[in-house]
PDB file of C-alpha atoms in Angstrom:
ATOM      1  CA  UNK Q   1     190.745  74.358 -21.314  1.00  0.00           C
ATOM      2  CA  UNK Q   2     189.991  75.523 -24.704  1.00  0.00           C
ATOM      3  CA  UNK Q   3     186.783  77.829 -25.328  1.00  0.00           C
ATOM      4  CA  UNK Q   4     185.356  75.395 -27.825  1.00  0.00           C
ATOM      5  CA  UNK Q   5     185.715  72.193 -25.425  1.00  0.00           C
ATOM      6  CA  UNK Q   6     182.744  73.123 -22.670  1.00  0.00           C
ATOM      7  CA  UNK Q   7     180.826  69.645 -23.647  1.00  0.00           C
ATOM      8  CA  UNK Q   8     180.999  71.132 -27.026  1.00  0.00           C
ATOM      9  CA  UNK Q   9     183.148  68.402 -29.074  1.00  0.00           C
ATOM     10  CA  UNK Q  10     181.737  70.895 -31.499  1.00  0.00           C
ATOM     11  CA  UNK Q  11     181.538  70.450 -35.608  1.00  0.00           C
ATOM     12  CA  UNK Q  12     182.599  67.743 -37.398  1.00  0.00           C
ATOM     13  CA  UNK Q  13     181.381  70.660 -39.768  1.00  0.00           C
ATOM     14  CA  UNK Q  14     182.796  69.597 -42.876  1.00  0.00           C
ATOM     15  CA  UNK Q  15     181.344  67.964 -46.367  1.00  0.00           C
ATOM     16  CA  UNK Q  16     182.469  64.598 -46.878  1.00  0.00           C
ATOM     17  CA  UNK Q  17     184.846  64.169 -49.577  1.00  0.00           C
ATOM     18  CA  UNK Q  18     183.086  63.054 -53.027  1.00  0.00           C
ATOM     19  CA  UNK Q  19     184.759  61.054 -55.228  1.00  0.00           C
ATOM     20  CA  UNK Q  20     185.023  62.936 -58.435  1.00  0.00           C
ATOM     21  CA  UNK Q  21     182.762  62.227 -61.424  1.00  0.00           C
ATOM     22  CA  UNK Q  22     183.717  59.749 -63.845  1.00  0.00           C
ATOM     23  CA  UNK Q  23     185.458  62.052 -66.115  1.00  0.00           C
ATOM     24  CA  UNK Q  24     188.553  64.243 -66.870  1.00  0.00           C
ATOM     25  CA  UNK Q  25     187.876  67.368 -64.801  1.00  0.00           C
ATOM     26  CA  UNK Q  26     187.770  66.173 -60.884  1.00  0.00           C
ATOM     27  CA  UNK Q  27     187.065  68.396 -57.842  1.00  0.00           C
ATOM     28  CA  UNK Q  28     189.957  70.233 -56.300  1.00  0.00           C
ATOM     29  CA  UNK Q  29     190.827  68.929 -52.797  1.00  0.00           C
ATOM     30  CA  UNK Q  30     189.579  70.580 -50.468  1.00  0.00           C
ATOM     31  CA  UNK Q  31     190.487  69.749 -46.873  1.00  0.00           C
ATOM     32  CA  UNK Q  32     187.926  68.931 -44.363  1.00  0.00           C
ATOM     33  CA  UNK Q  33     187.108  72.061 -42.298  1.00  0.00           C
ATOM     34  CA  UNK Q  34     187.096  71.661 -38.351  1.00  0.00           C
ATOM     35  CA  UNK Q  35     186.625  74.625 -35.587  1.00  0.00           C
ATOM     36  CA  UNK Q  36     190.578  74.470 -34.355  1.00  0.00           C
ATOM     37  CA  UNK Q  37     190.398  75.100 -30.579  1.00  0.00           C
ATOM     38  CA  UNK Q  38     191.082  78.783 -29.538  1.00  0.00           C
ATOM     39  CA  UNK Q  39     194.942  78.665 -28.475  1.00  0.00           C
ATOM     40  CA  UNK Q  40     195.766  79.207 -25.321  1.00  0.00           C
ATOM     41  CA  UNK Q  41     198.699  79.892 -23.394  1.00  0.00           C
ATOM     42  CA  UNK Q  42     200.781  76.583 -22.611  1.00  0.00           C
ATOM     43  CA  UNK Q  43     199.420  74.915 -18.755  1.00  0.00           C
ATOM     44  CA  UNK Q  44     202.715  74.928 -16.865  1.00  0.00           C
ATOM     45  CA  UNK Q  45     203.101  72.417 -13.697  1.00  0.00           C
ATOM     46  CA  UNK Q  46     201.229  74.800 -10.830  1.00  0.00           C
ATOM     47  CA  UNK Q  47     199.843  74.000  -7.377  1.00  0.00           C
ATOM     48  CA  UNK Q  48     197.924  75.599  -4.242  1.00  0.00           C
ATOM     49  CA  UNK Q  49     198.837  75.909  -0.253  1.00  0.00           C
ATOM     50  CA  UNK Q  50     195.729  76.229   1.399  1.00  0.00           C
ATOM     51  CA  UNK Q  51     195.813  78.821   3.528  1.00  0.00           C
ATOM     52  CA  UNK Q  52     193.505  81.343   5.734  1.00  0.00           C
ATOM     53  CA  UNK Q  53     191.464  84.079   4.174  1.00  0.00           C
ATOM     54  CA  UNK Q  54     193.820  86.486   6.185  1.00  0.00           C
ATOM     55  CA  UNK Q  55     196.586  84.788   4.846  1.00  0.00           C
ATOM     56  CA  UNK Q  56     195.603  87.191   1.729  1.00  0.00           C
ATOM     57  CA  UNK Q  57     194.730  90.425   3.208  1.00  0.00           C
ATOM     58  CA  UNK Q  58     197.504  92.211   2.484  1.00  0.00           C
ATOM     59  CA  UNK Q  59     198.800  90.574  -0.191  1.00  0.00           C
ATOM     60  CA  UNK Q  60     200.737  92.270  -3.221  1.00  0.00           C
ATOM     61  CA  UNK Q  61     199.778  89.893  -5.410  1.00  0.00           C
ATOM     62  CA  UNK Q  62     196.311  88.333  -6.720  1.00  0.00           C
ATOM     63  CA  UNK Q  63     195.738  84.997  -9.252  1.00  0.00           C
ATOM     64  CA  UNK Q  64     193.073  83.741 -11.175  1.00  0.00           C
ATOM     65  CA  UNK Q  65     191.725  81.026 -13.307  1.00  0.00           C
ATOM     66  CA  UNK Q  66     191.355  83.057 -17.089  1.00  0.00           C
ATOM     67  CA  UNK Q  67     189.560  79.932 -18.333  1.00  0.00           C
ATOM     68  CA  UNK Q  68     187.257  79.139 -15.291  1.00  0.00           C
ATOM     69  CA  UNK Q  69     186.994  82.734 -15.468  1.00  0.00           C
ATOM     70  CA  UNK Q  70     185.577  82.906 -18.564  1.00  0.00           C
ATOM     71  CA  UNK Q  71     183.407  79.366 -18.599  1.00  0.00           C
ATOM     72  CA  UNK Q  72     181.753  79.733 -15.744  1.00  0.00           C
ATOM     73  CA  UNK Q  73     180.856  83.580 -16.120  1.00  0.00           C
ATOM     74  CA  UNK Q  74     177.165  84.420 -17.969  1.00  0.00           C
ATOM     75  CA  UNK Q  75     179.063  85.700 -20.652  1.00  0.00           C
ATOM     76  CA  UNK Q  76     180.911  82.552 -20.979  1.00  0.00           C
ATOM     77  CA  UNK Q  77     177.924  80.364 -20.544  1.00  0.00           C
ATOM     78  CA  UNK Q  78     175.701  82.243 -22.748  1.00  0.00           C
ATOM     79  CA  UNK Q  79     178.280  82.080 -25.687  1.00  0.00           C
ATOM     80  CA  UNK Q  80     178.681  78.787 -25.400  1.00  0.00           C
ATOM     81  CA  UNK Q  81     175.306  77.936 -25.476  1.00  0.00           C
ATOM     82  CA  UNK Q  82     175.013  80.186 -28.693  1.00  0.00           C
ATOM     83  CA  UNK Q  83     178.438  78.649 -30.147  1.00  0.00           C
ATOM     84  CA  UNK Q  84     176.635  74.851 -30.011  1.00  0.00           C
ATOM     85  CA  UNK Q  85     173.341  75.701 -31.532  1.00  0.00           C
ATOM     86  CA  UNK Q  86     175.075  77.551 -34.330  1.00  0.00           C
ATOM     87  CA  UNK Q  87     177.740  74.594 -34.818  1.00  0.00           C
ATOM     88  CA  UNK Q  88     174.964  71.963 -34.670  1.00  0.00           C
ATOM     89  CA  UNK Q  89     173.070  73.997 -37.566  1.00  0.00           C
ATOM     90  CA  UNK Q  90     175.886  74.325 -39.853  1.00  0.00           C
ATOM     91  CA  UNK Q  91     176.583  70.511 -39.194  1.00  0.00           C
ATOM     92  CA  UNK Q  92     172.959  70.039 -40.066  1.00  0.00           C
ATOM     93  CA  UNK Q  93     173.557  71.852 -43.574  1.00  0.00           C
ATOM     94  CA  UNK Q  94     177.031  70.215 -44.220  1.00  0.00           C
ATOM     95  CA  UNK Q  95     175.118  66.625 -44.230  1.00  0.00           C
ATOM     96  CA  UNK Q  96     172.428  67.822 -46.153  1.00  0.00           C
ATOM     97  CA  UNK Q  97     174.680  69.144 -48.975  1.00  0.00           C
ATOM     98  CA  UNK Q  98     176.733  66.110 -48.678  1.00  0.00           C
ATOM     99  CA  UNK Q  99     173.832  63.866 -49.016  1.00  0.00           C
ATOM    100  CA  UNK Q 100     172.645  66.159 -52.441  1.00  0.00           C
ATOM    101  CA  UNK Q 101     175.911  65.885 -54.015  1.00  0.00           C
ATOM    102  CA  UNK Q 102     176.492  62.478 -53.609  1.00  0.00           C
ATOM    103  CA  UNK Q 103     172.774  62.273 -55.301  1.00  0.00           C
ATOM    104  CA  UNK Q 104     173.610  64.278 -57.946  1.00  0.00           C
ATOM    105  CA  UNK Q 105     177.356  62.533 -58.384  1.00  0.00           C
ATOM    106  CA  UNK Q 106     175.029  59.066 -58.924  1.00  0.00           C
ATOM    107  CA  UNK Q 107     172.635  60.257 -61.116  1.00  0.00           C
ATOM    108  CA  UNK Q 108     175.609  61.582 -63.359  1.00  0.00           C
ATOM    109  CA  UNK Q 109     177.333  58.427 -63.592  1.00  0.00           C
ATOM    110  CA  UNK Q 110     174.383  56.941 -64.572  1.00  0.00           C
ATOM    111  CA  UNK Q 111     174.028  59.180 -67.234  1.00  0.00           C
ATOM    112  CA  UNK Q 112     177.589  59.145 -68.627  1.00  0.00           C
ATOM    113  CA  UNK Q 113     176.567  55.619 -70.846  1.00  0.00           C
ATOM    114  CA  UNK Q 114     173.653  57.066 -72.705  1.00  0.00           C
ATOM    115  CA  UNK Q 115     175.210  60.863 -73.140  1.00  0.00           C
ATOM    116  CA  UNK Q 116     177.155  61.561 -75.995  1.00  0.00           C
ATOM    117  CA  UNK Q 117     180.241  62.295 -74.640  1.00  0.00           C
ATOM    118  CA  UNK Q 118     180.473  66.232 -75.120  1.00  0.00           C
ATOM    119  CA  UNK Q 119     177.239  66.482 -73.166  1.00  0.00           C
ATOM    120  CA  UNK Q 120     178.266  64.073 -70.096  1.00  0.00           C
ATOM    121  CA  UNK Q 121     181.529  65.946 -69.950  1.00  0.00           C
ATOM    122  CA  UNK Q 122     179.632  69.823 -69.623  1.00  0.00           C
ATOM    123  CA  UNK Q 123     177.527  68.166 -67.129  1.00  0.00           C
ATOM    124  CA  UNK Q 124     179.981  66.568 -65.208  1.00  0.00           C
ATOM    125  CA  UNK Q 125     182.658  69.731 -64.813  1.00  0.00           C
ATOM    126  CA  UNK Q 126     179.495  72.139 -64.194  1.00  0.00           C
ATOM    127  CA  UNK Q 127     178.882  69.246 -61.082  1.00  0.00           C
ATOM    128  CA  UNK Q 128     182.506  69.701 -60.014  1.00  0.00           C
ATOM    129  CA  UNK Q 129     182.411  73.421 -60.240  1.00  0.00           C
ATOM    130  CA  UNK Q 130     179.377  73.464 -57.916  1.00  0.00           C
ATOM    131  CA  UNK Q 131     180.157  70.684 -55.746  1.00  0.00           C
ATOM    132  CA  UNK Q 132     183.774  72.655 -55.503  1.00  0.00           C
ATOM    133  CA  UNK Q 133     181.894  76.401 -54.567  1.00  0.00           C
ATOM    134  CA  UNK Q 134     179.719  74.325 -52.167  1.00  0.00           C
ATOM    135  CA  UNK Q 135     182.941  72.832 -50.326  1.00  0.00           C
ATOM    136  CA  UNK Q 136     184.419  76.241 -50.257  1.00  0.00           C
ATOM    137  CA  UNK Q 137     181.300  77.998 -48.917  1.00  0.00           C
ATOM    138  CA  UNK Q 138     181.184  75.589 -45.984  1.00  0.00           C
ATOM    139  CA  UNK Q 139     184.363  75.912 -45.119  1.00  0.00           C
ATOM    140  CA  UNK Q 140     183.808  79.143 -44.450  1.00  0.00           C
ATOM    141  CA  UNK Q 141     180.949  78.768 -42.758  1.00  0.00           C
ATOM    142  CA  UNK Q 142     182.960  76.899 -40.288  1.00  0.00           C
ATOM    143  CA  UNK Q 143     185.885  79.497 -39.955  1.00  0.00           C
ATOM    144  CA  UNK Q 144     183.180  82.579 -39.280  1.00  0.00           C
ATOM    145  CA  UNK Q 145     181.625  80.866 -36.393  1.00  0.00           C
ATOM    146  CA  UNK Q 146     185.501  79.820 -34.998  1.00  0.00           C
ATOM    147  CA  UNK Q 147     186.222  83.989 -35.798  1.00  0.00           C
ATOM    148  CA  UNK Q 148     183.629  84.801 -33.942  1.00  0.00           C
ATOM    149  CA  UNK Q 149     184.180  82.599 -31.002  1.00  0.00           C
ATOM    150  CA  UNK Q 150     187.779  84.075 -30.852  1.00  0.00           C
ATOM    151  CA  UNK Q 151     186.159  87.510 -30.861  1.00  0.00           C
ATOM    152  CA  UNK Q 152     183.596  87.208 -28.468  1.00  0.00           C
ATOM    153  CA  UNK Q 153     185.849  86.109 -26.310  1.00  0.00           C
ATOM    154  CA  UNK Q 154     188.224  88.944 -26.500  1.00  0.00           C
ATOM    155  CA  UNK Q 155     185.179  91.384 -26.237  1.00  0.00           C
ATOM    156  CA  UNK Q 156     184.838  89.147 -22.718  1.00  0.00           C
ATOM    157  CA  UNK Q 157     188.401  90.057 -21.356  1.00  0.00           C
ATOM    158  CA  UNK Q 158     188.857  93.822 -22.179  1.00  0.00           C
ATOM    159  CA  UNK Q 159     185.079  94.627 -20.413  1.00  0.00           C
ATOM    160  CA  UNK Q 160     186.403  92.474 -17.869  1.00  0.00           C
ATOM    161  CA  UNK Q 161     189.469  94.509 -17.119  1.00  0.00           C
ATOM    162  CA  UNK Q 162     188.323  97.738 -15.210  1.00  0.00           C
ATOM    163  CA  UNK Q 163     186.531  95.067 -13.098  1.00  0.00           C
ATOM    164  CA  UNK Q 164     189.852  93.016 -12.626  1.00  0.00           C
ATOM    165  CA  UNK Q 165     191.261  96.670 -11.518  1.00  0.00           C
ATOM    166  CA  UNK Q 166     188.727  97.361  -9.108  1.00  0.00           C
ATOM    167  CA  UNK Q 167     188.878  94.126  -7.089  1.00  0.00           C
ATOM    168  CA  UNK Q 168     192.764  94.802  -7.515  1.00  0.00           C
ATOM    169  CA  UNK Q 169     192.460  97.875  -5.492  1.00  0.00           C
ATOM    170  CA  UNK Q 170     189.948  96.772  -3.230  1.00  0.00           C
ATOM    171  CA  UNK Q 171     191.994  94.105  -2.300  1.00  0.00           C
ATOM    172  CA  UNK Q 172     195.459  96.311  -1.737  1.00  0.00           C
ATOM    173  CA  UNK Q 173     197.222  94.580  -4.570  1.00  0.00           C
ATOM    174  CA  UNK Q 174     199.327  95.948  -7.023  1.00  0.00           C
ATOM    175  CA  UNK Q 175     198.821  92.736  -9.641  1.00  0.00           C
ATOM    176  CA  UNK Q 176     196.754  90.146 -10.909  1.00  0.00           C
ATOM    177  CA  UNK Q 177     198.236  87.093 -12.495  1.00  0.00           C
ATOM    178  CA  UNK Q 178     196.782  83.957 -14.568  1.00  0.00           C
ATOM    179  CA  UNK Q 179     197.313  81.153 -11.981  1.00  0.00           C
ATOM    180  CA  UNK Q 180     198.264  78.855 -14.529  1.00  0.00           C
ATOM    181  CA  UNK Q 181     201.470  80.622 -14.972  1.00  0.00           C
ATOM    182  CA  UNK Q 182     202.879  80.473 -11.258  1.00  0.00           C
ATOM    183  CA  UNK Q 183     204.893  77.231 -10.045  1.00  0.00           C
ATOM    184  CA  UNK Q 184     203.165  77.766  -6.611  1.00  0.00           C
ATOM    185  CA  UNK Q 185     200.498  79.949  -4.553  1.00  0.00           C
ATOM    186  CA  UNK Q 186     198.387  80.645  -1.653  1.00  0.00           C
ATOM    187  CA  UNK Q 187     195.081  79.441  -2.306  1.00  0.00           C
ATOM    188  CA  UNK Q 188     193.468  82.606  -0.517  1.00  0.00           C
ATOM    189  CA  UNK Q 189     194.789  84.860  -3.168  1.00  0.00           C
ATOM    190  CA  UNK Q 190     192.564  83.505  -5.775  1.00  0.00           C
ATOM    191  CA  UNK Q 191     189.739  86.082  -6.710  1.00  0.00           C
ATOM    192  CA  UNK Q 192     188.168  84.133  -9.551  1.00  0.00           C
ATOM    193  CA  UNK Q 193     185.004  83.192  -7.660  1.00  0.00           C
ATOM    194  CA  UNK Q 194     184.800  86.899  -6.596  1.00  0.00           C
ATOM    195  CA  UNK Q 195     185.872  87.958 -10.223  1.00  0.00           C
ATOM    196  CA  UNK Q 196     182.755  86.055 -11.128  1.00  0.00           C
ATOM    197  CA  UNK Q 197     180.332  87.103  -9.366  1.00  0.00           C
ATOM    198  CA  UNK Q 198     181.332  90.879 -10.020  1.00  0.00           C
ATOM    199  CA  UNK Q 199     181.619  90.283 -13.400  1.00  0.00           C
ATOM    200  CA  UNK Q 200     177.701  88.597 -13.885  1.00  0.00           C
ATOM    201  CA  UNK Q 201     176.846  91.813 -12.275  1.00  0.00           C
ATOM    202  CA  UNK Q 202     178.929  94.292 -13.941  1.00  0.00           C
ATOM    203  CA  UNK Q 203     178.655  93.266 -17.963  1.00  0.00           C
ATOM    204  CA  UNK Q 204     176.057  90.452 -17.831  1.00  0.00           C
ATOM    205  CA  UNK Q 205     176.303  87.866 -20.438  1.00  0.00           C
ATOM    206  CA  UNK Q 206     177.407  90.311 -23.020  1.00  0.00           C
ATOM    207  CA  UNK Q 207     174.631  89.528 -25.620  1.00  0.00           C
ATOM    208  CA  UNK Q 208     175.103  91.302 -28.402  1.00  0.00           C
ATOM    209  CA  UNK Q 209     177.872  92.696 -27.997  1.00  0.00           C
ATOM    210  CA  UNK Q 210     179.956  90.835 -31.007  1.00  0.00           C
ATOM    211  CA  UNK Q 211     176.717  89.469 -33.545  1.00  0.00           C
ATOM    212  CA  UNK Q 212     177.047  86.488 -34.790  1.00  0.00           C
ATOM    213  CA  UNK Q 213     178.080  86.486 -38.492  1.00  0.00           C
ATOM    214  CA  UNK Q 214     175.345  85.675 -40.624  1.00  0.00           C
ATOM    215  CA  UNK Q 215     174.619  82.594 -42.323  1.00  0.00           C
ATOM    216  CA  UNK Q 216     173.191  83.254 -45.466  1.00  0.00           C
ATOM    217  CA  UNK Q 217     171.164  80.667 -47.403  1.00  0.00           C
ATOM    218  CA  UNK Q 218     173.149  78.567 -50.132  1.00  0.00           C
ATOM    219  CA  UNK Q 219     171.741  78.148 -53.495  1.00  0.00           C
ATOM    220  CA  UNK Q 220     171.179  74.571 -52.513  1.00  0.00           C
ATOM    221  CA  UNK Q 221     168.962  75.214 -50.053  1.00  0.00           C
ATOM    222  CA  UNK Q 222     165.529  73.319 -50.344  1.00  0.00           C
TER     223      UNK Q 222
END
């Protein structure tokens, strides 16, 4: 399961495309931004035996869940939380923008039958210019919150290594595997629950630990 897809369906973050002014110069397009989902590794066909706790005592080798892991640890939780206000609030600005361009676009057209023509046309490419930056601007907007989700969750697995050691050792294993890559297994040899736990108590929910880029203010803003 993708990082972005915890009951985020996250941003449709991207300005609408406007129609280009009624003139020679029109706005470069520009495609419509979207947060990709983070890649992860392909799911291959997998299953559980159930099986005793003792079943897994000695056993050489331990799996886990790396996206339950990470979802359902306060780290996970906590950025995902952060990773839906922040993609609602650049959604927010994309619509306002869009709705002040396509404002602007109007009023221009209006204006292109009483203008003598030299004026309509500065106006109109200084519109596409800016309406162009604007697109551009947003776009990135978009791609620094997706960079940052990729990062913080990075930051999440290498403090959550020496932990994955310990239980490793604890446990009398010699490896610890992403379940999702094993045909079949012995449902006692999953530690993600344990993982979990130890991890909530260990590095916490990690606030802080990769900011979140910052947003400054266009030169639209109200």
């Amino acid at each position: 399961m993708p990082v972005l897809r915890m009951g985020l369906g996250l941003v449709a973050a991207a300005l609408m495309s406007l129609p280009a002014a009624a003139q020679d110069a029109t706005v470069p397009d520009i495609p419509a931004p979207e947060i990709p989902p983070i890649a992860t590794p392909p799911v291959l066909p997998n299953s559980t035996i159930p099986s005793p706790e003792e079943a897994a005592e000695s056993a050489p080798i331990l799996t886990l869940d790396q996206e339950v892991l990470y979802l359902s640890s306060a780290w996970g939780l906590r950025a995902q939380a952060r990773l839906e206000a922040k993609g609602e609030e650049v959604t927010a600005e994309n619509d306002r923008l869009t709705q002040l361009l396509s404002s602007e676009e109007a009023r221009l057209t209006e204006q292109r039958s009483t203008l003598p023509a030299a004026e309509f046309r500065e106006l109109a490419e200084s519109f596409d210019i800016r309406a162009t930056r604007i697109r551009r601007e947003r776009a990135q907007a978009v791609q620094d919150l997706n960079a940052w989700a990729e990062a913080d969750r990075a930051a999440f697995f290498r403090a959550a290594l020496p932990v994955m050691g310990q239980v490793m050792q604890d446990r009398g294993a010699v490896a610890v595997l992403d379940r999702r890559t094993i045909f079949v297994s012995l449902d006692a040899i999953d530690v993600t629950e344990q993982l979990v736990a130890a991890l909530d108590d260990r590095i916490g929910d990690g606030e802080g630990v990769v900011p979140l880029p910052d947003q400054p203010p266009s030169e639209d803003a109200p």
